[in-house]
Amino acid sequence: MNKIPPFVSLVIPCFNESKRLFRLESALVAFQANWAKSFEVIVVDDGSKDDTANRAEQILDKLLQKADFKVISLSENQGKGGALRAGVLAARGTYILTLDADMAAHPLLLEEWFQNNIPSYQEIWIGSRTHEDSVIKAKSHRKITGSIYNLLVRLVTPIKESDTQCGFKLYPNHIGKVLFENLLLRGWAHDIELLYKAHYLGVTIKSMPVVWEHVEDEKIAVLQDGIKMARQTIYLSFLFRFNRTFRRNLLKMKQSQEKFNVQVSANGDI
């Protein structure tokens, strides 16, 4: 394995995606041809019942060197948050980009994000479909349900970002690992836990424009999953406020982050 860390790790969770991995293949071909910096691809198969893992391995083996990709297979379905956690903890890149397997947002969007700046070691960038410069292709009912959920988030948490659920998020390696390491919510509401923790740690959260094309997914039941996410969000808010064990773990996390910040400042790194 190449000992020099790649500039960015692409972490892609998959669950029963075998029939849609052609979108991943097409996106990676374009990314490989146009992205000038080093990168690695980590696909996490979240306990799929189809041949997602084998298909992903075939695609990546055809496009990349062995040192530049890995397929992680989870024995049981853990949920999107759990799959992302496995990939983020294995990532070697200076930055970690999480994105959805359907490629609703293309990885080359990073080129636009990096045109004028890159994230500091104390900030994360999150794709926002409500950003004034975003270009969105989605059905109106998806936009409405997303708006209702984000209203709930703003009511019960300190999170004020207008789009918490976009899968396209960029983390400096250390922050990504700190946020994901002790992830409690492994399902769709994991984003809220990550952003809640980021706020607690004093990490800057920057909303970025995306070009987003919604891809229908029969595995998602909008109403049922939305209710689960709402319940998990309220539960998480309760933990942050009242659960002593959870708050002690947060304090340890904050102390670790502060120690890292001191080390980075002393070394003069980004």
Short mmCIF file of N, CA and C in Angstrom, two decimals, residues 85 88-90 171-182:
data_model
loop_
_atom_site.label_atom_id
_atom_site.label_comp_id
_atom_site.label_asym_id
_atom_site.label_seq_id
_atom_site.Cartn_x
_atom_site.Cartn_y
_atom_site.Cartn_z
N ARG A 85 -19.48 5.04 8.81
CA ARG A 85 -18.53 4.98 9.90
C ARG A 85 -17.38 4.02 9.56
N VAL A 88 -15.19 5.73 6.86
CA VAL A 88 -14.45 6.90 7.35
C VAL A 88 -13.29 6.47 8.24
N LEU A 89 -13.52 5.50 9.11
CA LEU A 89 -12.45 5.05 10.01
C LEU A 89 -11.32 4.36 9.25
N ALA A 90 -11.61 3.85 8.05
CA ALA A 90 -10.58 3.20 7.24
C ALA A 90 -9.89 4.17 6.28
N TYR A 171 -14.87 16.26 5.07
CA TYR A 171 -14.28 16.39 6.40
C TYR A 171 -12.75 16.33 6.32
N PRO A 172 -12.04 17.17 7.07
CA PRO A 172 -10.63 16.86 7.31
C PRO A 172 -10.56 15.51 8.02
N ASN A 173 -9.52 14.74 7.74
CA ASN A 173 -9.45 13.36 8.22
C ASN A 173 -9.69 13.25 9.72
N HIS A 174 -8.99 14.06 10.50
CA HIS A 174 -9.10 13.93 11.96
C HIS A 174 -10.51 14.22 12.44
N ILE A 175 -11.13 15.27 11.93
CA ILE A 175 -12.48 15.61 12.37
C ILE A 175 -13.46 14.51 11.97
N GLY A 176 -13.32 13.98 10.76
CA GLY A 176 -14.19 12.90 10.33
C GLY A 176 -14.13 11.71 11.27
N LYS A 177 -12.92 11.33 11.65
CA LYS A 177 -12.76 10.17 12.53
C LYS A 177 -13.30 10.45 13.93
N VAL A 178 -13.07 11.65 14.45
CA VAL A 178 -13.59 12.01 15.77
C VAL A 178 -15.12 11.97 15.78
N LEU A 179 -15.74 12.50 14.74
CA LEU A 179 -17.20 12.57 14.70
C LEU A 179 -17.84 11.20 14.52
N PHE A 180 -17.20 10.34 13.72
CA PHE A 180 -17.80 9.04 13.41
C PHE A 180 -17.45 7.94 14.41
N GLU A 181 -16.37 8.10 15.15
CA GLU A 181 -15.85 6.97 15.94
C GLU A 181 -16.88 6.37 16.89
N ASN A 182 -17.56 7.20 17.65
CA ASN A 182 -18.55 6.71 18.62
C ASN A 182 -19.97 7.03 18.17
#
